Structures are given as C-alpha cells and as structure tokens.
C-alpha cells in the first residue's frame, strides 16, 4: 500500500463527515464558484477519451511545486511519485526555492525539452506560467495543476483539495465562533499571486459581508510569501499595528506555523485566536500548549496521489479533461472530472486537541 496514512485516511473521512454535520450546509455543499471561464478540456483539442484504455507503463511525470522547501508540497509530491510506481511509471520533483510568480517558468521549459509525459504544477501565479504550459500541451505533454491552479486554458485538469468556496467560508465561520463574532481580524497569506490563497480569500471576504459578521472587521491581508521568517515578521507587524486584533486566519501551512510560533512566545498567546490551514505535525505542539485551538486541512498525501493518477489517466487517453469523465485513482477509488476540468479531493478536516494525535503528516 503506497499511501502511508491509509488508516488516517479513513479517519479523515469520518472526521470530515462529523465536521460537515457540525457546519452549515453552505459550508459543506462543495460547490465552487471559481470555475468560471474557459474549459481546460479545450486544450485537448478533439481527442476522444477511451475510458477502457489501460494506464500506460513507463509514464514519466514531473511534479513542479510552488517551492521545493515547503514541507506541505513535499508530502504531496512524494505521494504522487510513490503513486507513479504503483502504475509502473516514474515521477520526480523539480522546482524553485522561492514561490515568486515567475520562478517556475524555466523549470517548465526544461521539462518540455526532456519530453516528460505529464507536468504537474502547483502554480505560483495563474498567468505567469501559461505560455510555457501551452507549449507543453502543444507537444502533447499533459498538464495538471494541483493545489494551486493556473488560468483554466493553461492546463487540462485542476486537482483541488476541497471546494474553494467551502475552504474560504468555513475558515471565517470557525474563527468567528472562536471570537464571538466580534472584533478586528487579519489574514496572513502566502504570496500575493498565489491562485489558491487568493481564491480562498475572496470567499472569506464574501462570507464576511453576511450580517452575522457585522461586528467583525478585516483590517489587513498580510503576505508572508510562504517563507517562514517573513511570515513570522508579518505576524509581529500585524500585532504591532493592531494591538487589539482578535484573530488571524492563515490559509497557508507555512504561515500558520510561523504565526503560531510568534504567538506562542508572546503575551498574545491565548488572547489572539489563530486559525487557518496547517499540517498536524507542524501544529501539534501549538495545539498542545494552548496557542492554537483548531485549524483545518485535507490529507496532502491523498492530494498528491490523486493528482498522479489523474495525470496518468490523461496521458493514457482514459480521460481528456472534459466534464463528466471518470477515472480510478488507485486505492482512493473513482473520481469524476467536474466543470472546467476540476477534480475535487474531498472535505477538509478540522483538527483540535481531541483528534490531532490520530494524524501523522
Ligand atoms: C502552503 C501552500 C499551499 C497551500 C497550503 C495550505 O503550504 O501555500 O499552496 O495549499 O499551504
């Protein structure tokens, strides 16, 4: 079994169902509004899917994360590479050490020269990578965005961790409950161009417009660039500028861990609520010492695994990226391609002191 956390996966499903029941229906509907625009399937031209085509042997996959030194992206890519071994292919991870808008471009060009069968990309910018990705697709290299999307016509599929609307809205809902729907809040994001964070933040802002949040004010969106030290300093800056801040949402695993480290050693510990997206292994200590009460995430191993199988299905002609096509993602089972080439992994899980020790990633 390639997924290290197979037991954890079942736990995720169970915990997610429980969380879902505890949330409003809107938060659990899984609908996304961020999929307007051109269909990713267009890039495939007139190719027809053959659902019975076997997965080709010897496929070469390249994973291009936002940045290689991000522990979250590492989990995704290692799981995707392990999945490739399951179906007789090979995978590798290449990528920049910072998450700049254009830092991935030269890597894409090299991967095209190497004639990879598929490029999987967690995009640092929806448009900066588009030219080279279109070149790749012209040369029949399949392009799958995972974690963070490109513009829709620059890839054939986007493997999304969960519905973007659900992620954004539920983070506001959770924080609001923790601070009694009252007070100043801030967001500590990743880079200014990150497609995934920006989409989630749009939905956070939408949620905050509802009457339930009339006594809450979003005072600032800060950017830590998914760099640990910058995220730490941005947290410090937020609290200096807004000493009466009640809560911070950090929808990035790098940001939330750095913010927790800052808060945990400061007089704000236990006073300023921190919520967002983190990995249990990075956040465990802060949950145990009372700095953080809860945060969310999906299983990143599953996301990498699903993306890998989706790329193989594309490269084998099982699917083209058109809405309604289905494919089997190994032990995760069957998935359906949604609107605009989006495939959704599942529901996020909320982690807290009660369940965090059941997870190891
Ligand atoms: C960071 C990255 C990544 C995001 C997670 C939640 O690791 O910004 O893109 O999905 O956080």
Coordinates of C-alpha atoms and ligand atoms in Angstrom, one line a residue:
X1 CA 0.0 0.0 0.0
X2 CA 1.6 3.2 -1.1
X3 CA -0.4 5.7 1.0
X4 CA 1.5 5.8 4.3
X5 CA -1.5 7.2 6.1
X6 CA -4.2 4.8 5.0
X7 CA -5.7 4.4 8.4
X8 CA -5.5 8.2 8.8
X9 CA -7.4 8.4 5.5
X10 CA -10.4 6.6 6.9
X11 CA -10.1 8.8 10.0
X12 CA -10.1 11.8 7.7
X13 CA -13.3 10.7 6.0
X14 CA -15.0 10.0 9.3
X15 CA -13.8 13.2 10.9
X16 CA -14.8 15.2 7.9
X17 CA -18.3 13.9 7.9
X18 CA -18.6 14.8 11.6
X19 CA -17.2 18.3 10.9
X20 CA -19.5 18.7 7.9
X21 CA -22.5 17.9 10.0
X22 CA -21.4 20.5 12.5
X23 CA -21.1 23.2 9.9
X24 CA -23.8 25.0 7.9
X25 CA -25.0 23.4 4.7
X26 CA -23.4 26.1 2.7
X27 CA -20.0 25.2 4.1
X28 CA -20.5 21.6 3.1
X29 CA -22.1 21.9 -0.3
X30 CA -18.8 21.6 -2.0
X31 CA -19.9 23.8 -4.8
X32 CA -17.3 26.1 -6.2
X33 CA -17.9 29.4 -8.0
X34 CA -14.3 29.8 -9.0
X35 CA -14.5 27.7 -12.0
X36 CA -16.0 30.1 -14.5
X37 CA -14.0 30.7 -17.7
X38 CA -12.6 28.6 -20.5
X39 CA -12.8 24.9 -20.3
X40 CA -9.5 23.2 -19.6
X41 CA -10.7 20.4 -21.8
X42 CA -10.3 22.7 -24.8
X43 CA -6.6 22.3 -24.7
X44 CA -7.0 18.7 -25.6
X45 CA -8.4 19.5 -29.0
X46 CA -10.6 16.9 -30.5
X47 CA -9.1 13.9 -28.7
X48 CA -11.7 11.4 -27.5
X49 CA -11.5 9.7 -24.2
X50 CA -11.3 5.9 -24.0
X51 CA -12.4 5.0 -20.5
X52 CA -11.3 1.4 -21.0
X53 CA -7.7 2.3 -22.0
X54 CA -5.2 0.8 -19.6
X55 CA -2.8 3.1 -17.8
X56 CA 0.4 3.2 -19.9
X57 CA 3.5 1.7 -18.5
X58 CA 6.7 3.8 -18.2
X59 CA 5.0 7.2 -17.9
X60 CA 7.3 10.0 -16.9
X61 CA 5.8 12.5 -14.5
X62 CA 7.3 15.7 -13.2
X63 CA 6.0 17.5 -10.1
X64 CA 6.6 21.2 -10.0
X65 CA 5.6 22.5 -6.6
X66 CA 5.3 26.2 -5.6
X67 CA 8.7 25.8 -3.9
X68 CA 10.7 22.7 -3.0
X69 CA 11.4 23.6 0.6
X70 CA 7.8 23.7 1.6
X71 CA 7.0 20.7 3.8
X72 CA 3.4 20.5 2.7
X73 CA 4.4 20.5 -1.0
X74 CA 7.0 17.8 -0.3
X75 CA 4.3 15.5 1.2
X76 CA 2.2 16.0 -2.0
X77 CA 5.0 15.2 -4.4
X78 CA 6.4 12.2 -2.5
X79 CA 2.9 10.7 -2.5
X80 CA 2.5 11.4 -6.2
X81 CA 5.9 9.9 -7.0
X82 CA 5.0 6.8 -5.0
X83 CA 1.7 6.5 -6.8
X84 CA 3.5 6.6 -10.2
X85 CA 5.5 3.5 -9.0
X86 CA 2.2 1.7 -8.4
X87 CA 1.2 2.0 -12.0
X88 CA 4.6 1.3 -13.5
X89 CA 5.6 4.9 -14.1
X90 CA 8.3 7.2 -12.7
X91 CA 8.0 10.6 -11.1
X92 CA 10.3 13.3 -10.0
X93 CA 10.1 16.6 -8.2
X94 CA 11.9 19.7 -9.5
X95 CA 11.2 23.3 -8.6
X96 CA 12.3 26.7 -7.3
X97 CA 13.4 27.5 -3.8
X98 CA 11.0 30.5 -3.6
X99 CA 7.4 31.0 -4.6
X100 CA 7.8 34.0 -6.9
X101 CA 5.3 34.5 -9.7
X102 CA 7.7 33.5 -12.5
X103 CA 10.1 31.2 -10.6
X104 CA 8.6 28.1 -12.2
X105 CA 8.9 29.2 -15.9
X106 CA 12.5 27.9 -16.5
X107 CA 11.6 24.5 -15.0
X108 CA 8.7 24.1 -17.3
X109 CA 10.9 24.8 -20.3
X110 CA 13.4 22.2 -19.2
X111 CA 10.7 19.6 -18.6
X112 CA 9.4 20.2 -22.2
X113 CA 12.9 19.6 -23.5
X114 CA 13.0 16.4 -21.5
X115 CA 9.8 15.2 -23.1
X116 CA 8.0 14.3 -19.9
X117 CA 4.6 12.7 -20.3
X118 CA 3.0 15.0 -17.8
X119 CA 3.8 18.1 -15.9
X120 CA 2.0 18.6 -12.6
X121 CA 2.2 22.1 -11.3
X122 CA 1.2 24.0 -8.1
X123 CA 1.1 27.4 -9.7
X124 CA 2.6 30.4 -8.1
X125 CA 0.7 32.7 -10.4
X126 CA -2.3 31.9 -12.6
X127 CA -0.8 33.5 -15.7
X128 CA 3.0 33.7 -15.5
X129 CA 3.3 30.0 -16.3
X130 CA 0.8 30.0 -19.1
X131 CA 2.9 30.4 -22.2
X132 CA 5.3 27.5 -21.4
X133 CA 2.5 25.3 -20.3
X134 CA 0.6 25.9 -23.5
X135 CA 3.8 25.0 -25.4
X136 CA 3.9 21.7 -23.4
X137 CA 0.3 20.9 -24.3
X138 CA 1.0 21.5 -27.9
X139 CA 3.8 18.9 -27.7
X140 CA 1.3 16.5 -26.2
X141 CA 2.7 16.8 -22.7
X142 CA -0.3 16.6 -20.3
X143 CA -0.6 19.4 -17.8
X144 CA -2.3 19.0 -14.5
X145 CA -2.5 21.8 -11.9
X146 CA -2.7 20.6 -8.3
X147 CA -3.0 22.6 -5.1
X148 CA -2.9 26.0 -6.8
X149 CA -4.5 26.5 -10.2
X150 CA -3.3 28.2 -13.4
X151 CA -5.7 30.1 -15.7
X152 CA -8.1 27.5 -16.9
X153 CA -6.8 27.3 -20.5
X154 CA -3.3 26.6 -19.4
X155 CA -3.8 23.1 -18.1
X156 CA -6.1 20.2 -18.7
X157 CA -7.1 19.4 -15.1
X158 CA -7.0 21.1 -11.8
X159 CA -6.9 18.8 -8.8
X160 CA -8.4 20.8 -6.0
X161 CA -8.0 19.9 -2.3
X162 CA -11.6 20.7 -1.5
X163 CA -14.2 23.1 -2.8
X164 CA -12.6 26.6 -2.7
X165 CA -15.8 28.3 -1.5
X166 CA -16.1 25.8 1.3
X167 CA -12.5 26.3 2.4
X168 CA -12.7 30.1 2.4
X169 CA -16.1 30.4 4.1
X170 CA -15.5 27.8 6.7
X171 CA -12.3 29.4 7.9
X172 CA -14.3 32.6 8.6
X173 CA -17.1 30.6 10.2
X174 CA -14.6 28.9 12.5
X175 CA -12.7 32.0 13.6
X176 CA -16.0 33.9 14.1
X177 CA -17.2 31.3 16.5
X178 CA -14.0 31.4 18.4
X179 CA -14.0 35.2 18.9
X180 CA -17.8 35.5 19.5
X181 CA -18.4 37.2 16.1
X182 CA -16.8 40.4 17.3
X183 CA -13.5 42.3 16.7
X184 CA -10.7 43.0 14.3
X185 CA -9.2 40.2 12.3
X186 CA -6.4 39.9 9.8
X187 CA -5.3 37.4 7.2
X188 CA -1.8 36.1 6.9
X189 CA -1.5 34.7 3.4
X190 CA 1.3 33.2 1.2
X191 CA 2.4 35.2 -1.9
X192 CA 0.3 38.0 -3.4
X193 CA -0.2 36.0 -6.6
X194 CA -1.0 32.5 -5.3
X195 CA -4.1 31.4 -7.0
X196 CA -5.3 29.1 -4.3
X197 CA -4.9 31.6 -1.4
X198 CA -6.4 34.4 -3.4
X199 CA -9.5 32.4 -4.3
X200 CA -10.0 31.4 -0.7
X201 CA -9.5 35.0 0.5
X202 CA -12.2 36.1 -2.0
X203 CA -14.6 33.7 -0.4
X204 CA -13.6 34.8 3.1
X205 CA -14.5 38.4 2.1
X206 CA -17.8 37.2 0.7
X207 CA -18.6 35.4 3.9
X208 CA -17.6 38.5 6.0
X209 CA -20.3 40.5 4.1
X210 CA -23.1 38.5 5.7
X211 CA -25.0 40.2 8.6
X212 CA -23.6 37.6 11.1
X213 CA -20.2 39.3 10.8
X214 CA -21.3 42.9 11.1
X215 CA -19.2 43.3 14.2
X216 CA -16.1 41.8 12.7
X217 CA -13.6 43.9 10.7
X218 CA -10.9 42.6 8.3
X219 CA -8.2 45.1 8.9
X220 CA -5.4 43.7 6.8
X221 CA -4.2 41.0 4.4
X222 CA -0.5 40.4 5.0
X223 CA 1.8 38.3 2.9
X224 CA 4.5 36.1 4.3
X225 CA 5.4 34.6 0.9
X226 CA 5.3 31.1 2.3
X227 CA 8.7 31.9 3.8
X228 CA 8.9 31.1 7.5
X229 CA 10.8 34.1 8.7
X230 CA 8.8 36.6 6.7
X231 CA 5.6 35.1 7.9
X232 CA 6.9 35.3 11.5
X233 CA 7.7 39.0 11.0
X234 CA 4.4 39.8 9.3
X235 CA 2.6 38.3 12.3
X236 CA 4.7 40.5 14.6
X237 CA 3.9 43.5 12.4
X238 CA 0.2 42.8 12.5
X239 CA 0.1 42.8 16.2
X240 CA 2.2 45.9 16.5
X241 CA -0.1 47.7 14.1
X242 CA -3.3 46.3 15.6
X243 CA -2.7 45.6 19.3
X244 CA -6.5 44.9 19.7
X245 CA -6.5 42.3 17.0
X246 CA -8.8 39.4 18.0
X247 CA -8.0 36.8 15.4
X248 CA -5.8 35.8 12.5
X249 CA -6.6 33.4 9.6
X250 CA -3.6 32.0 7.9
X251 CA -4.6 29.9 4.9
X252 CA -1.1 28.5 4.4
X253 CA 0.7 25.8 6.2
X254 CA 3.9 27.9 6.3
X255 CA 2.1 31.0 7.5
X256 CA 0.1 29.4 10.3
X257 CA 3.1 27.5 11.7
X258 CA 5.2 30.7 11.8
X259 CA 2.3 32.7 13.3
X260 CA 1.8 30.1 16.0
X261 CA 5.5 30.2 16.8
X262 CA 5.3 34.0 17.2
X263 CA 2.1 34.0 19.2
X264 CA 3.2 31.1 21.4
X265 CA 6.2 33.1 22.7
X266 CA 4.4 36.3 23.1
X267 CA 1.9 37.9 25.5
X268 CA -0.8 37.4 22.9
X269 CA -0.8 33.6 23.5
X270 CA -4.3 32.5 24.3
X271 CA -5.6 36.1 23.6
X272 CA -5.3 36.3 19.8
X273 CA -7.0 33.4 18.1
X274 CA -5.1 31.8 15.2
X275 CA -7.0 29.6 12.7
X276 CA -6.2 28.5 9.2
X277 CA -4.7 25.7 7.2
X278 CA -1.9 23.7 8.7
X279 CA -0.4 20.2 8.9
X280 CA -1.0 18.3 12.1
X281 CA 2.7 17.5 12.5
X282 CA 3.7 21.2 12.3
X283 CA 0.9 22.4 14.5
X284 CA 0.8 19.7 17.2
X285 CA 3.0 21.5 19.7
X286 CA 0.9 24.7 19.4
X287 CA -2.3 22.9 19.9
X288 CA -0.9 21.1 23.0
X289 CA 0.5 24.2 24.6
X290 CA -2.8 26.2 24.1
X291 CA -1.6 28.6 21.4
X292 CA -4.0 27.3 18.8
X293 CA -7.3 25.7 19.4
X294 CA -8.1 24.4 15.9
X295 CA -7.1 24.5 12.3
X296 CA -8.1 22.6 9.1
X297 CA -6.5 20.7 6.2
X298 CA -7.1 17.9 3.9
X299 CA -4.8 14.9 3.6
X300 CA -1.9 16.2 1.4
X301 CA -0.7 12.7 0.6
X302 CA -4.1 11.9 -0.9
X303 CA -3.9 15.1 -3.0
X304 CA -0.5 14.1 -4.5
X305 CA -1.7 10.6 -5.0
X306 CA -4.9 11.7 -6.8
X307 CA -3.0 14.2 -9.0
X308 CA -0.6 11.5 -10.0
X309 CA -3.3 9.1 -11.1
X310 CA -5.2 11.9 -12.8
X311 CA -2.1 12.7 -14.9
X312 CA -1.6 9.1 -15.8
X313 CA -5.3 8.8 -16.8
X314 CA -4.8 11.8 -19.1
X315 CA -1.5 10.6 -20.5
X316 CA -3.1 7.2 -21.2
X317 CA -6.1 8.6 -23.0
X318 CA -8.6 7.4 -20.4
X319 CA -9.8 11.0 -19.9
X320 CA -9.2 14.3 -21.8
X321 CA -10.2 16.7 -19.0
X322 CA -13.9 17.1 -20.1
X323 CA -16.6 17.4 -17.6
X324 CA -18.3 14.1 -16.6
X325 CA -15.3 11.8 -17.4
X326 CA -14.4 9.4 -14.7
X327 CA -11.2 7.6 -13.7
X328 CA -9.9 5.4 -10.9
X329 CA -7.3 6.9 -8.6
X330 CA -5.8 3.7 -7.3
X331 CA -6.9 2.9 -3.8
X332 CA -8.8 6.2 -3.5
X333 CA -11.4 4.9 -5.9
X334 CA -13.3 6.6 -8.7
X335 CA -13.3 10.4 -9.3
X336 CA -15.3 12.5 -11.8
X337 CA -14.0 15.5 -13.7
X338 CA -16.1 18.5 -12.9
X339 CA -16.7 21.8 -14.6
X340 CA -13.7 23.4 -16.1
X341 CA -11.5 20.3 -15.6
X342 CA -11.7 20.5 -11.8
X343 CA -11.4 17.3 -9.7
X344 CA -12.1 17.8 -6.0
X345 CA -10.4 15.5 -3.5
X346 CA -13.0 15.8 -0.7
X347 CA -13.8 17.5 2.5
X348 CA -11.3 19.2 4.7
X349 CA -10.8 18.0 8.3
X350 CA -10.8 20.2 11.4
X351 CA -8.0 19.3 13.8
X352 CA -8.1 20.1 17.5
X353 CA -6.7 18.7 20.8
X354 CA -9.2 15.8 20.6
X355 CA -8.3 14.4 17.3
X356 CA -4.8 15.7 16.4
X357 CA -2.9 12.6 17.6
X358 CA -4.8 10.4 15.1
X359 CA -2.9 12.1 12.3
X360 CA 0.7 11.9 11.2
X361 CA 1.5 14.1 8.3
Ligands
LIG1 C1 1.0 26.2 1.8 C2 1.0 26.4 0.4 C3 0.0 25.6 -0.3 C4 -1.4 25.5 0.4 C5 -1.2 25.1 1.8 C6 -2.5 25.1 2.6 O1 1.8 25.0 2.1 O2 0.7 27.8 0.2 O3 -0.2 26.0 -1.7 O4 -2.3 24.6 -0.2 O5 -0.3 26.0 2.4

